Coordinates of C-alpha atoms and ligand atoms in Angstrom, one line a residue:
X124 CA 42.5 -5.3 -84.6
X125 CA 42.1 -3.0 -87.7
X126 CA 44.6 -1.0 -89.1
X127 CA 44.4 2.9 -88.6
X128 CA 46.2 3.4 -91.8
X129 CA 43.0 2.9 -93.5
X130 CA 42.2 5.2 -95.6
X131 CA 38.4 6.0 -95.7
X132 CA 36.2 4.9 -92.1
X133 CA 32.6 3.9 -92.5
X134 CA 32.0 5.4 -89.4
X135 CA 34.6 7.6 -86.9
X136 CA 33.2 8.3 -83.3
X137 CA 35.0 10.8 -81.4
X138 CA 35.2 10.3 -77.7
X139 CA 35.4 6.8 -75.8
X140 CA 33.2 7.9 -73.1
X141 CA 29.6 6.1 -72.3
X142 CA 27.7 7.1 -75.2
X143 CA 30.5 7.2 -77.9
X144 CA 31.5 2.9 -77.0
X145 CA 27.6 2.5 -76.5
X146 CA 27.4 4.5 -79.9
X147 CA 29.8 2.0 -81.6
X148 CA 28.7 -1.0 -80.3
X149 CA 24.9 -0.4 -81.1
X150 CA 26.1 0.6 -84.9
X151 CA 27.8 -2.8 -84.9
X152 CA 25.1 -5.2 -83.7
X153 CA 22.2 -3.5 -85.9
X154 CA 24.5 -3.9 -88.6
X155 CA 25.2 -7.8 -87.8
X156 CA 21.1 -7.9 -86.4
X157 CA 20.1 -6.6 -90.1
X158 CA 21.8 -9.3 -91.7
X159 CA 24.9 -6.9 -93.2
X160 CA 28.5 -6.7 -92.7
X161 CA 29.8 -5.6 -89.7
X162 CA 31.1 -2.2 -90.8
X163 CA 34.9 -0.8 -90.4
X164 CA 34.3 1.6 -86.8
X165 CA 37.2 3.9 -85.5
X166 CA 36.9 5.3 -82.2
X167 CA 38.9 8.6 -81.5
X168 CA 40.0 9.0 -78.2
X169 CA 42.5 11.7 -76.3
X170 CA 43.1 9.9 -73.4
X171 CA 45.2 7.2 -72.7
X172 CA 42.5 4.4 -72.2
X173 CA 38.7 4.4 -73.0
X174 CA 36.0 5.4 -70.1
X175 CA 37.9 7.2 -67.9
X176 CA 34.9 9.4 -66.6
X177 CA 33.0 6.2 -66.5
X178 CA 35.3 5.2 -63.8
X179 CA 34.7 8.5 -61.4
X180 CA 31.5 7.7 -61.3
X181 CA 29.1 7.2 -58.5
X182 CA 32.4 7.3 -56.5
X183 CA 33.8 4.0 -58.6
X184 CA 30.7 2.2 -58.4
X185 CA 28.5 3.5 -61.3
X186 CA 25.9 4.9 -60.2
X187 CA 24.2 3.7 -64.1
X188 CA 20.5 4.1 -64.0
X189 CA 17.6 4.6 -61.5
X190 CA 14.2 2.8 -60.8
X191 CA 12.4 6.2 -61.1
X192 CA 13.1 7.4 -64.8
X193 CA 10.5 10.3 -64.8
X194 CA 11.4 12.4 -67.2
X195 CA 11.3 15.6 -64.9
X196 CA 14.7 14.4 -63.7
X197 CA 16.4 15.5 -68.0
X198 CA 16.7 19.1 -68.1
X199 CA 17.2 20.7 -71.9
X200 CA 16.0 24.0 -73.2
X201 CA 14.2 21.6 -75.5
X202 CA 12.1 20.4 -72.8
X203 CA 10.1 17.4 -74.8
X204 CA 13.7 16.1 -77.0
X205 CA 15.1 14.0 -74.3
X206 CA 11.2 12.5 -73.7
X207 CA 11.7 11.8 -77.3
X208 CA 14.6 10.3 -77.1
X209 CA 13.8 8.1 -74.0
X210 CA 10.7 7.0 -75.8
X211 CA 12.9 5.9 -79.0
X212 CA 15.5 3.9 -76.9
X213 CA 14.1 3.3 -73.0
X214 CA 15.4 2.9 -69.9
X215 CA 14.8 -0.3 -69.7
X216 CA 16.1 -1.0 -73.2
X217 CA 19.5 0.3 -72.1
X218 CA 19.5 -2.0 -69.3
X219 CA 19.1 -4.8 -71.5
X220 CA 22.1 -3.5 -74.1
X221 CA 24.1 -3.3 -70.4
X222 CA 23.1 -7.4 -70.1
X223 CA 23.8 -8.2 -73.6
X224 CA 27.7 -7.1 -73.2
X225 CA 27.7 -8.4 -69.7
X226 CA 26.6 -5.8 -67.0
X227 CA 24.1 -7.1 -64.9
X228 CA 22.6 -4.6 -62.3
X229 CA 21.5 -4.4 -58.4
X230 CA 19.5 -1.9 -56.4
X231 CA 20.3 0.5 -54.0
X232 CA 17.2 1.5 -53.1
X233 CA 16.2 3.7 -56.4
X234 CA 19.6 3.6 -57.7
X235 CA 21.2 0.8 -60.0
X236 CA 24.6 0.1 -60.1
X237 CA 26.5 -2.7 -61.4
X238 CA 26.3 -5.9 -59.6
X239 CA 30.1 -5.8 -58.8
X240 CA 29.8 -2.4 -57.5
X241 CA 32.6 -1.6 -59.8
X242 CA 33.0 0.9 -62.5
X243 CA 36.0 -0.6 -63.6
X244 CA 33.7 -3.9 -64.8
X245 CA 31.7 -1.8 -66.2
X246 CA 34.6 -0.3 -68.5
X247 CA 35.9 -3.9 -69.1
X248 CA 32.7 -5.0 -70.1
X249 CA 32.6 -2.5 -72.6
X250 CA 36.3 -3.2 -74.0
X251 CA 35.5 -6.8 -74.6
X252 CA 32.6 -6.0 -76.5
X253 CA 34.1 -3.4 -78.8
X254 CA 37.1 -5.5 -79.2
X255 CA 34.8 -8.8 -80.2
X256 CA 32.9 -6.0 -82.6
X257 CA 36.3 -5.3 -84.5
X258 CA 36.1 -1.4 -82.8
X259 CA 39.3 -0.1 -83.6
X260 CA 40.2 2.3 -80.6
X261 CA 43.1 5.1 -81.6
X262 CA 44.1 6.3 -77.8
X263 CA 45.8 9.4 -77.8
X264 CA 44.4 10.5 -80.1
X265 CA 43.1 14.3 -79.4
X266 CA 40.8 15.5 -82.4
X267 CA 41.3 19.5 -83.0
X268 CA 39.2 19.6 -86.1
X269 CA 36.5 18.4 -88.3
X270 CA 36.2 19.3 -91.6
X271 CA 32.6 17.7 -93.9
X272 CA 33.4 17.9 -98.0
X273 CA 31.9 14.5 -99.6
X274 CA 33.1 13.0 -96.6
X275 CA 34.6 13.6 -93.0
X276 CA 38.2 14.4 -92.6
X277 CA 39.1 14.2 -88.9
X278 CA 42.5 16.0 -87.8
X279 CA 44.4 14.9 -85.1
X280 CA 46.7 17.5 -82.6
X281 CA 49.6 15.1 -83.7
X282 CA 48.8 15.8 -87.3
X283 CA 46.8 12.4 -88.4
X284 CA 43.9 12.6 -90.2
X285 CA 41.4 10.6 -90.6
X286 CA 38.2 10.1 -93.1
X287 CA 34.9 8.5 -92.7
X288 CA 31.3 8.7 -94.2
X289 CA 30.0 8.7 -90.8
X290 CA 30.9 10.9 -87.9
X291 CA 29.5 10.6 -84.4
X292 CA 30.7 13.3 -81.9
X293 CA 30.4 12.3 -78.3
X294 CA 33.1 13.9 -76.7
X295 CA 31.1 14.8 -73.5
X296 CA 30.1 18.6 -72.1
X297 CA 32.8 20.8 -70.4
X298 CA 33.0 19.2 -66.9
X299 CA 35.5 17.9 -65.3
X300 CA 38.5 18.3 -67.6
X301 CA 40.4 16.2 -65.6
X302 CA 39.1 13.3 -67.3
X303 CA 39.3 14.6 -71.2
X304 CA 35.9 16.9 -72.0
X305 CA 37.1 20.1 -72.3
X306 CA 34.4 21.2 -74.2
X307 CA 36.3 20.6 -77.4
X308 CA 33.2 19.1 -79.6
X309 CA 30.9 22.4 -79.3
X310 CA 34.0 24.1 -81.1
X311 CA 33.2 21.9 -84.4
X312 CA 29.8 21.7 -84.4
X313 CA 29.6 25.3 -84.4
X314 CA 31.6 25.5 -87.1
X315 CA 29.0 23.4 -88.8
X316 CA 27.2 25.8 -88.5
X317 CA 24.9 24.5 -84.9
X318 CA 24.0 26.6 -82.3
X319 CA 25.9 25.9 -78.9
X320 CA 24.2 26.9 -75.6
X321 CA 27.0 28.2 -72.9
X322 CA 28.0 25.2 -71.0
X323 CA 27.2 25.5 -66.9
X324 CA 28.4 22.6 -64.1
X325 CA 25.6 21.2 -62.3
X326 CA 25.7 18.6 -59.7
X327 CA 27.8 20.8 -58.3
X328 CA 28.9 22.1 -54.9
X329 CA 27.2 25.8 -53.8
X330 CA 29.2 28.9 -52.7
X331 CA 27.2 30.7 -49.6
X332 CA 27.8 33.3 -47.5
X333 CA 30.4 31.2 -45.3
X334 CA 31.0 31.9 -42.1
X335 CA 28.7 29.6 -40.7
X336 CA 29.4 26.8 -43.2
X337 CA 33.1 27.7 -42.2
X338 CA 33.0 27.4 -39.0
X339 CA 31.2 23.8 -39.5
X340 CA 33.7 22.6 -42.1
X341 CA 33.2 19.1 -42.3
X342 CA 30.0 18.1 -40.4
X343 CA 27.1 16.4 -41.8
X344 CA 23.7 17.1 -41.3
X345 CA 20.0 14.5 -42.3
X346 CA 17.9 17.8 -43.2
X347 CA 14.5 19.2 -45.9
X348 CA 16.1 21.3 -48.1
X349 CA 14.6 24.2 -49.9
X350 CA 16.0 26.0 -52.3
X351 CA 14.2 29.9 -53.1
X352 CA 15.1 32.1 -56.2
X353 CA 13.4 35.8 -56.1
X354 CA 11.5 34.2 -53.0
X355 CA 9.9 31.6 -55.0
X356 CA 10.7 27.7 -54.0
X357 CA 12.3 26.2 -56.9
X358 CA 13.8 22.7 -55.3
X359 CA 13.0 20.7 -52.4
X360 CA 15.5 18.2 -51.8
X361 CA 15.6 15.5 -48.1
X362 CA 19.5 14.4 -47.6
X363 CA 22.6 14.6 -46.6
X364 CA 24.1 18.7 -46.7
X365 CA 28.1 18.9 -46.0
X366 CA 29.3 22.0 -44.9
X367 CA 32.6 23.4 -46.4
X368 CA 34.7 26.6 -46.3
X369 CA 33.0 27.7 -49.4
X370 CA 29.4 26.9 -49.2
X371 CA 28.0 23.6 -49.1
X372 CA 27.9 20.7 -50.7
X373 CA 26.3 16.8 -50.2
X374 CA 23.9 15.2 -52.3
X375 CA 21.0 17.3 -51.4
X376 CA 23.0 20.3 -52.5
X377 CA 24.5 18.6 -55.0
X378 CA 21.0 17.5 -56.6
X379 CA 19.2 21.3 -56.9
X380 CA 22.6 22.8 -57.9
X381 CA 21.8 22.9 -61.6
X382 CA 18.9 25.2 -60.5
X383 CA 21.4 27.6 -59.1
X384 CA 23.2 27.2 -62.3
X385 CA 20.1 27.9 -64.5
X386 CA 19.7 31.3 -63.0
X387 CA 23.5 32.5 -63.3
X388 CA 25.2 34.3 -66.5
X389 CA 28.7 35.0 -66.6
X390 CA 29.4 33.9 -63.2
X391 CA 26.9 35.8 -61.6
X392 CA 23.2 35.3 -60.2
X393 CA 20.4 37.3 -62.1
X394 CA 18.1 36.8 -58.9
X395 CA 18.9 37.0 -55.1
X396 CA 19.0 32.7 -53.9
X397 CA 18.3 31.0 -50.7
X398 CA 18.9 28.0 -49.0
X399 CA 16.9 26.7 -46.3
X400 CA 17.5 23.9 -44.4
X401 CA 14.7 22.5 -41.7
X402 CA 16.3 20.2 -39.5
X403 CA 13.1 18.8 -37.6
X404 CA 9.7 17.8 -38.8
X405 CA 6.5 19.7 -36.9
X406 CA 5.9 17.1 -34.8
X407 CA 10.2 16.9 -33.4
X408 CA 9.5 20.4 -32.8
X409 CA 6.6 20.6 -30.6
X410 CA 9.0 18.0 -28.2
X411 CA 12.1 20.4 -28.6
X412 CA 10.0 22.9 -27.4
X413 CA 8.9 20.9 -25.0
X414 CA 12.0 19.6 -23.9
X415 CA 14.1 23.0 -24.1
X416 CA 11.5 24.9 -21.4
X417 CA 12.2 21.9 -19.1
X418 CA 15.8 22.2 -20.0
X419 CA 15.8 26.3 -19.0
X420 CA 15.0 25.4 -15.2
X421 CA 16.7 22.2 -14.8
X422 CA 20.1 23.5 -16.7
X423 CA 19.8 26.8 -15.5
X424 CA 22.8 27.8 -14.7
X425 CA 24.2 26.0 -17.7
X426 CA 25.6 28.5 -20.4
X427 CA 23.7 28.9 -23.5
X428 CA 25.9 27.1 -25.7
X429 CA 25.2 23.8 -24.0
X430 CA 21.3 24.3 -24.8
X431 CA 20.8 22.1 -27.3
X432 CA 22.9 19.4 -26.2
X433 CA 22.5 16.0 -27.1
X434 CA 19.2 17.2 -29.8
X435 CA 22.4 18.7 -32.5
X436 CA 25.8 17.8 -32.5
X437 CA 28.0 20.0 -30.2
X438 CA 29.1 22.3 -33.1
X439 CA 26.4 22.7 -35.3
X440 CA 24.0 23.4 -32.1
X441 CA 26.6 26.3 -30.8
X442 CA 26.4 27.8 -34.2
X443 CA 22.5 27.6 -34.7
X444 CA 22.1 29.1 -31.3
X445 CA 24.7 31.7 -32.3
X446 CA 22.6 32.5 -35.6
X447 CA 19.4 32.4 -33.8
X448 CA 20.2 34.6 -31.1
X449 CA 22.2 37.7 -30.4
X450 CA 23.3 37.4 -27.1
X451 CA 26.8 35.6 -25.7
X452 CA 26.9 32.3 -25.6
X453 CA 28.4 32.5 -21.8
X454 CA 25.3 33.8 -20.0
X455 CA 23.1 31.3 -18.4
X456 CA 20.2 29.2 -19.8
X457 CA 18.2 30.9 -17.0
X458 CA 18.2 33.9 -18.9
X459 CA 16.2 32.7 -22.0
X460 CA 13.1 34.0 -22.3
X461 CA 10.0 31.9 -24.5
X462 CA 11.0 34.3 -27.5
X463 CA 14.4 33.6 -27.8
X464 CA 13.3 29.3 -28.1
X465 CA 11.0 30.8 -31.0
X466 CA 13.9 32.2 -32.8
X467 CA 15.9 28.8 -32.1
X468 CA 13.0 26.5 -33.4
X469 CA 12.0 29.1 -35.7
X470 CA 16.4 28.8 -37.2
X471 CA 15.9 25.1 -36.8
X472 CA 12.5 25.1 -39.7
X473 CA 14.4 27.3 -41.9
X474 CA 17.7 28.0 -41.7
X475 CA 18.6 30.0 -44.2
X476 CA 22.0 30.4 -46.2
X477 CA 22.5 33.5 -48.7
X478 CA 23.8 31.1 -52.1
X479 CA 26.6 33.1 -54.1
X480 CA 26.7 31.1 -56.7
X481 CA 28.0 27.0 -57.9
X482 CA 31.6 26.1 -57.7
X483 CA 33.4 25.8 -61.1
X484 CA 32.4 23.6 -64.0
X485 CA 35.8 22.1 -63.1
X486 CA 33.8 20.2 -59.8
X487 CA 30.8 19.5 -61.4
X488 CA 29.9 16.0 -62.6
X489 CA 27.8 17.2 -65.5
X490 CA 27.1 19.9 -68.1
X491 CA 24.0 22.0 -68.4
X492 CA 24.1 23.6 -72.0
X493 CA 25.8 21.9 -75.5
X494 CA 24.4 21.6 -78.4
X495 CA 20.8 22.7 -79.8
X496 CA 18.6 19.9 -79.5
X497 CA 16.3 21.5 -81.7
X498 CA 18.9 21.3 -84.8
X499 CA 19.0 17.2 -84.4
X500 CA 16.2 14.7 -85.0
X501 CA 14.9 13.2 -81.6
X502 CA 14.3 10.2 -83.8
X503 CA 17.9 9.5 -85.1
X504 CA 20.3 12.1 -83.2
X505 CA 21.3 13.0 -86.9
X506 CA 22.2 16.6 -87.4
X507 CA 19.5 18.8 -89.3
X508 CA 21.9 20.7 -91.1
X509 CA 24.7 18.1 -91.7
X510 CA 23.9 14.6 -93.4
X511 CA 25.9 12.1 -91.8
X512 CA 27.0 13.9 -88.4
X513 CA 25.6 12.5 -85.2
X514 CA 25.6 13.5 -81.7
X515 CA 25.0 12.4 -78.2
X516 CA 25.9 12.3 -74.7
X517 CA 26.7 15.2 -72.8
X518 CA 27.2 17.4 -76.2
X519 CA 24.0 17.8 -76.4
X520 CA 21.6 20.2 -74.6
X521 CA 20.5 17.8 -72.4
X522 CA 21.5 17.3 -68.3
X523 CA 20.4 14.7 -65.6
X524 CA 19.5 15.0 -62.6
X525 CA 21.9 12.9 -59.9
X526 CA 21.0 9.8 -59.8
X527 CA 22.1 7.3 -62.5
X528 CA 20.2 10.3 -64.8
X529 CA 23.5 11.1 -67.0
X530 CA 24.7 7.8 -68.0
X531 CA 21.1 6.8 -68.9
X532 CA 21.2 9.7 -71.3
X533 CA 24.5 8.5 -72.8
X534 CA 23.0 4.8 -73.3
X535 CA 20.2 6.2 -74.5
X536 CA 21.6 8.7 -76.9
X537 CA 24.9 6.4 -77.6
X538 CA 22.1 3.7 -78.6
X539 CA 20.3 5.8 -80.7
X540 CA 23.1 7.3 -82.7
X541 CA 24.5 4.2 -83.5
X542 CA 21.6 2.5 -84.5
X543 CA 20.8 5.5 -86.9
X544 CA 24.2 5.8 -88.2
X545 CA 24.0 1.9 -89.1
X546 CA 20.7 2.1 -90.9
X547 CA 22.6 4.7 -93.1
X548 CA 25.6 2.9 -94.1
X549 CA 24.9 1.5 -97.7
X550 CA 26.3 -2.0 -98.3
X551 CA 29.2 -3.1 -99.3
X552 CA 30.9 0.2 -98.3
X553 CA 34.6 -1.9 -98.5
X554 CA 34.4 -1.4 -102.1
X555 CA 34.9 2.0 -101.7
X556 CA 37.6 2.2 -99.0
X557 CA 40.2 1.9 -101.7
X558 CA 42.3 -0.4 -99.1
Ligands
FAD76 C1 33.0 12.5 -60.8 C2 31.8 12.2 -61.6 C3 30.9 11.2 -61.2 C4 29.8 10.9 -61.9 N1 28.9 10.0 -61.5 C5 27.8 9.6 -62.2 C6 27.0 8.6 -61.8 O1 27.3 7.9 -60.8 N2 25.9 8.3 -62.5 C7 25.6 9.0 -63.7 O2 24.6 8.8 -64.3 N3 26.4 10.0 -64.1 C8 27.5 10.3 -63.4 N4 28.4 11.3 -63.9 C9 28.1 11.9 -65.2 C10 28.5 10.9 -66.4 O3 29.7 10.4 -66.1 C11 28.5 11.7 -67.7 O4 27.3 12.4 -67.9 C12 28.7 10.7 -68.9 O5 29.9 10.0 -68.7 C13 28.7 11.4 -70.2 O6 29.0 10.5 -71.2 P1 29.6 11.1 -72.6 O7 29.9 9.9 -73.4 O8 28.7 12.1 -73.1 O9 30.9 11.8 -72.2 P2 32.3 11.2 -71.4 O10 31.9 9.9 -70.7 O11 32.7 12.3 -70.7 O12 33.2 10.8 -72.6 C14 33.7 11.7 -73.6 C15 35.0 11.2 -74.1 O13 35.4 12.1 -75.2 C16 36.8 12.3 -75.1 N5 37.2 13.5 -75.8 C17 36.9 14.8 -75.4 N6 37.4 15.6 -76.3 C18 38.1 14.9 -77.2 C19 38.9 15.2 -78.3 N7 39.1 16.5 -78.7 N8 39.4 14.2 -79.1 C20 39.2 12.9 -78.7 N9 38.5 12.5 -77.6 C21 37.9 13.5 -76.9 C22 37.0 12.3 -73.6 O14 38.4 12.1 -73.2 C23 36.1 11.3 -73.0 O15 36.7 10.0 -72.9 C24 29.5 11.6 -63.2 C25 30.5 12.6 -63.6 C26 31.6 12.8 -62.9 C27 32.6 13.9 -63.4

């Protein structure tokens, strides 16, 4: 292990998230790969250990890539940089920098995770590879500014600061603070003079009008979802929806959150947004309807609540019966008439929930917004405006869709920076360190 009384870095990387250890291994190996010195890499990083979002994810199993990397599932307002970026460092190459350190993947149907289902081994497998790298990680150590003259001069909340010819930023968006980003980074790149789009969560949970999701707190439903915005259908999404006291949530409402997101300022939606959920294809309907006018004279005297039993579950049924109908729940199923099983399979094709708005950037799991794509080159990652600074990950303008979407980005970007960073270290940059 290095010393971090050194006085001059070759390169500092703020943030031991995905892309910033992706970032510093990638600047080591192209540096060994080109036949150079390794070069003298310190990591920055608040918390206590390195990768600690990395562990949350895909509920501790690391959810790290997908079979299906089209490129509609990266969101940025530049919409071709992370194409660019993908096309510079792939996918598939990111997979094989995962194998070279030691991560080897498996399939979940489109999703890939590590073989050991384990974020934890996916962390670890990082750590060795830094350590065997000479990556010199400084834990603790919470960066409150950056200052460019000839070189970098890092300061640290504690007071330490530290210099480098090479800075990469990759201290992640402004979701879930819990594990570090806070959205520090877009503070000092701004003050470098780059524009910052206002960070928003996405893969997020949905507020709605709740006293239906209320009421069903808990309960899970298979369903098509569609989500409207000014009438127009701007997601479609088949899965799993949660209901919750606030809204709902679940991966299909989790997956077309960001579009809820996209048309919100200041907390608030510019256009009026719906979610529908259709429980039943065509063809399930036709026998519902089949099945429910056989029901009406053989359950007569039945009360309505006990209509659709057996075809929902017991709750969820009451409550689509009570939305599709205004009449009490106690009279009998005799007393249907053929319009009132219209309005139930009519509630059960589209089910609608008024959306309010997304939960806080708090409970997302990533960060719409960051940094201007447009002011870094989708070739390098290096900033237009300041020779030597590099960002990527989350920072930048550029989200994923659920899915193994994110961390792709922060190999991706991680890779890239890295690699560019250690094409730009001259040689022999010891001599200068004055150590
Ligand atoms: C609960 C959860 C589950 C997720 N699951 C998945 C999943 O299964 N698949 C997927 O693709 N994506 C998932 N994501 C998203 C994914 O984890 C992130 O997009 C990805 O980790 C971003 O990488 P990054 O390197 O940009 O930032 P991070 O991994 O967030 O790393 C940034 C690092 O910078 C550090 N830092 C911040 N500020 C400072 C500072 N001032 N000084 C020093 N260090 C600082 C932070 O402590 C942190 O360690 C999930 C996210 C969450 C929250």
């Amino acid at each position: 292990m290095d010393n971090l009384d050194r006085k001059r870095w070759d390169l500092i990387i703020i943030g031991a998230g995905a892309s910033g250890m992706t970032a510093a291994i990638a600047f080591q190996k192209i540096r060994l790969l080109s036949g150079k010195e390794k070069g003298t890499v310190l990591i920055l990083e608040k918390n206590e250990r390195v990768g600690k979002k990395v562990l949350a994810t895909g509920n501790g199993r690391c959810n790290l890539s997908n079979k299906d990397m089209s490129l509609s599932h990266f969101h940025s307002h530049e919409t071709d940089f992370p194409g660019k970026v993908l096309s510079n460092v792939t996918p598939l190459a990111c997979l094989s920098f995962l194998s070279e350190i030691g991560i080897v993947t498996t399939s979940e149907g489109d999703k890939l995770f590590p073989m050991s289902k384990t974020s934890a081994s996916v962390v670890d497998a990082f750590r060795y590879a830094m350590d065997e790298l000479d990556v010199v990680i400084a834990q603790d150590a919470s960066v409150t500014d950056v200052v460019k003259e000839d070189i970098f001069t890092i300061t640290c909340e504690d007071g330490r600061t530290f210099s480098s010819d090479l800075l990469i930023v990759a201290c992640g968006g402004a979701c879930a603070s819990y594990s570090g980003t806070t959205g520090d980074g877009y503070k000092w790149l701004s003050k470098l003079g780059h524009k910052v789009f206002a960070p928003k969560p996405s893969i997020v949970q949905l507020l709605t009008e709740n006293s239906v999701t209320k009421a069903l707190s808990g309960l899970r439903l298979d369903c098509e979802l569609t989500l409207t915005a000014d009438g127009n259908v701007v997601a479609e999404q088949y899965g799993e929806v949660l209901f919750t006291d606030y809204g709902l949530s679940g991966p299909a409402v989790l997956q077309v959150s960001g579009e809820v997101s996209r048309r919100m300022r200041k907390d608030r939606l510019m256009v009026p947004v719906k979610v529908s959920l259709r429980l039943f294809d065509e063809q399930t309907l036709m026998g519902i309807e089949e099945e429910l006018k056989e029901r009406r004279k053989t359950f007569a005297v039945r009360p309505t609540d006990q209509f659709l039993l057996s075809i929902l579950p017991q709750k969820i049924g009451t409550m689509l019966l009570k939305t599709a109908l205004e009449r009490p729940m106690t009279l009998p199923v005799s007393t249907l008439t053929d319009g009132d099983i219209k309005k139930i399979l009519s509630t059960m094709r589209s089910w609608n929930f008024t959306v309010l708005g997304t939960r806080s950037l708090e409970q997302a799991q990533t960060t719409i917004g960051g940094a201007d794509c447009a002011e870094f080159s989708e070739e390098s990652l290096e900033s237009k405006l300041v020779p030597g600074l590099f960002a990527c990950g989350e920072l930048l303008d550029v989200d994923g869709d659920c899915g193994g979407y994110n961390l792709t980005w922060a190999f991706a970007s991680g890779i890239l920076a890295g690699r560019s960073a250690a094409m730009l270290l001259p040689d022999n940059t010891e001599a200068q360190d004055g150590n």
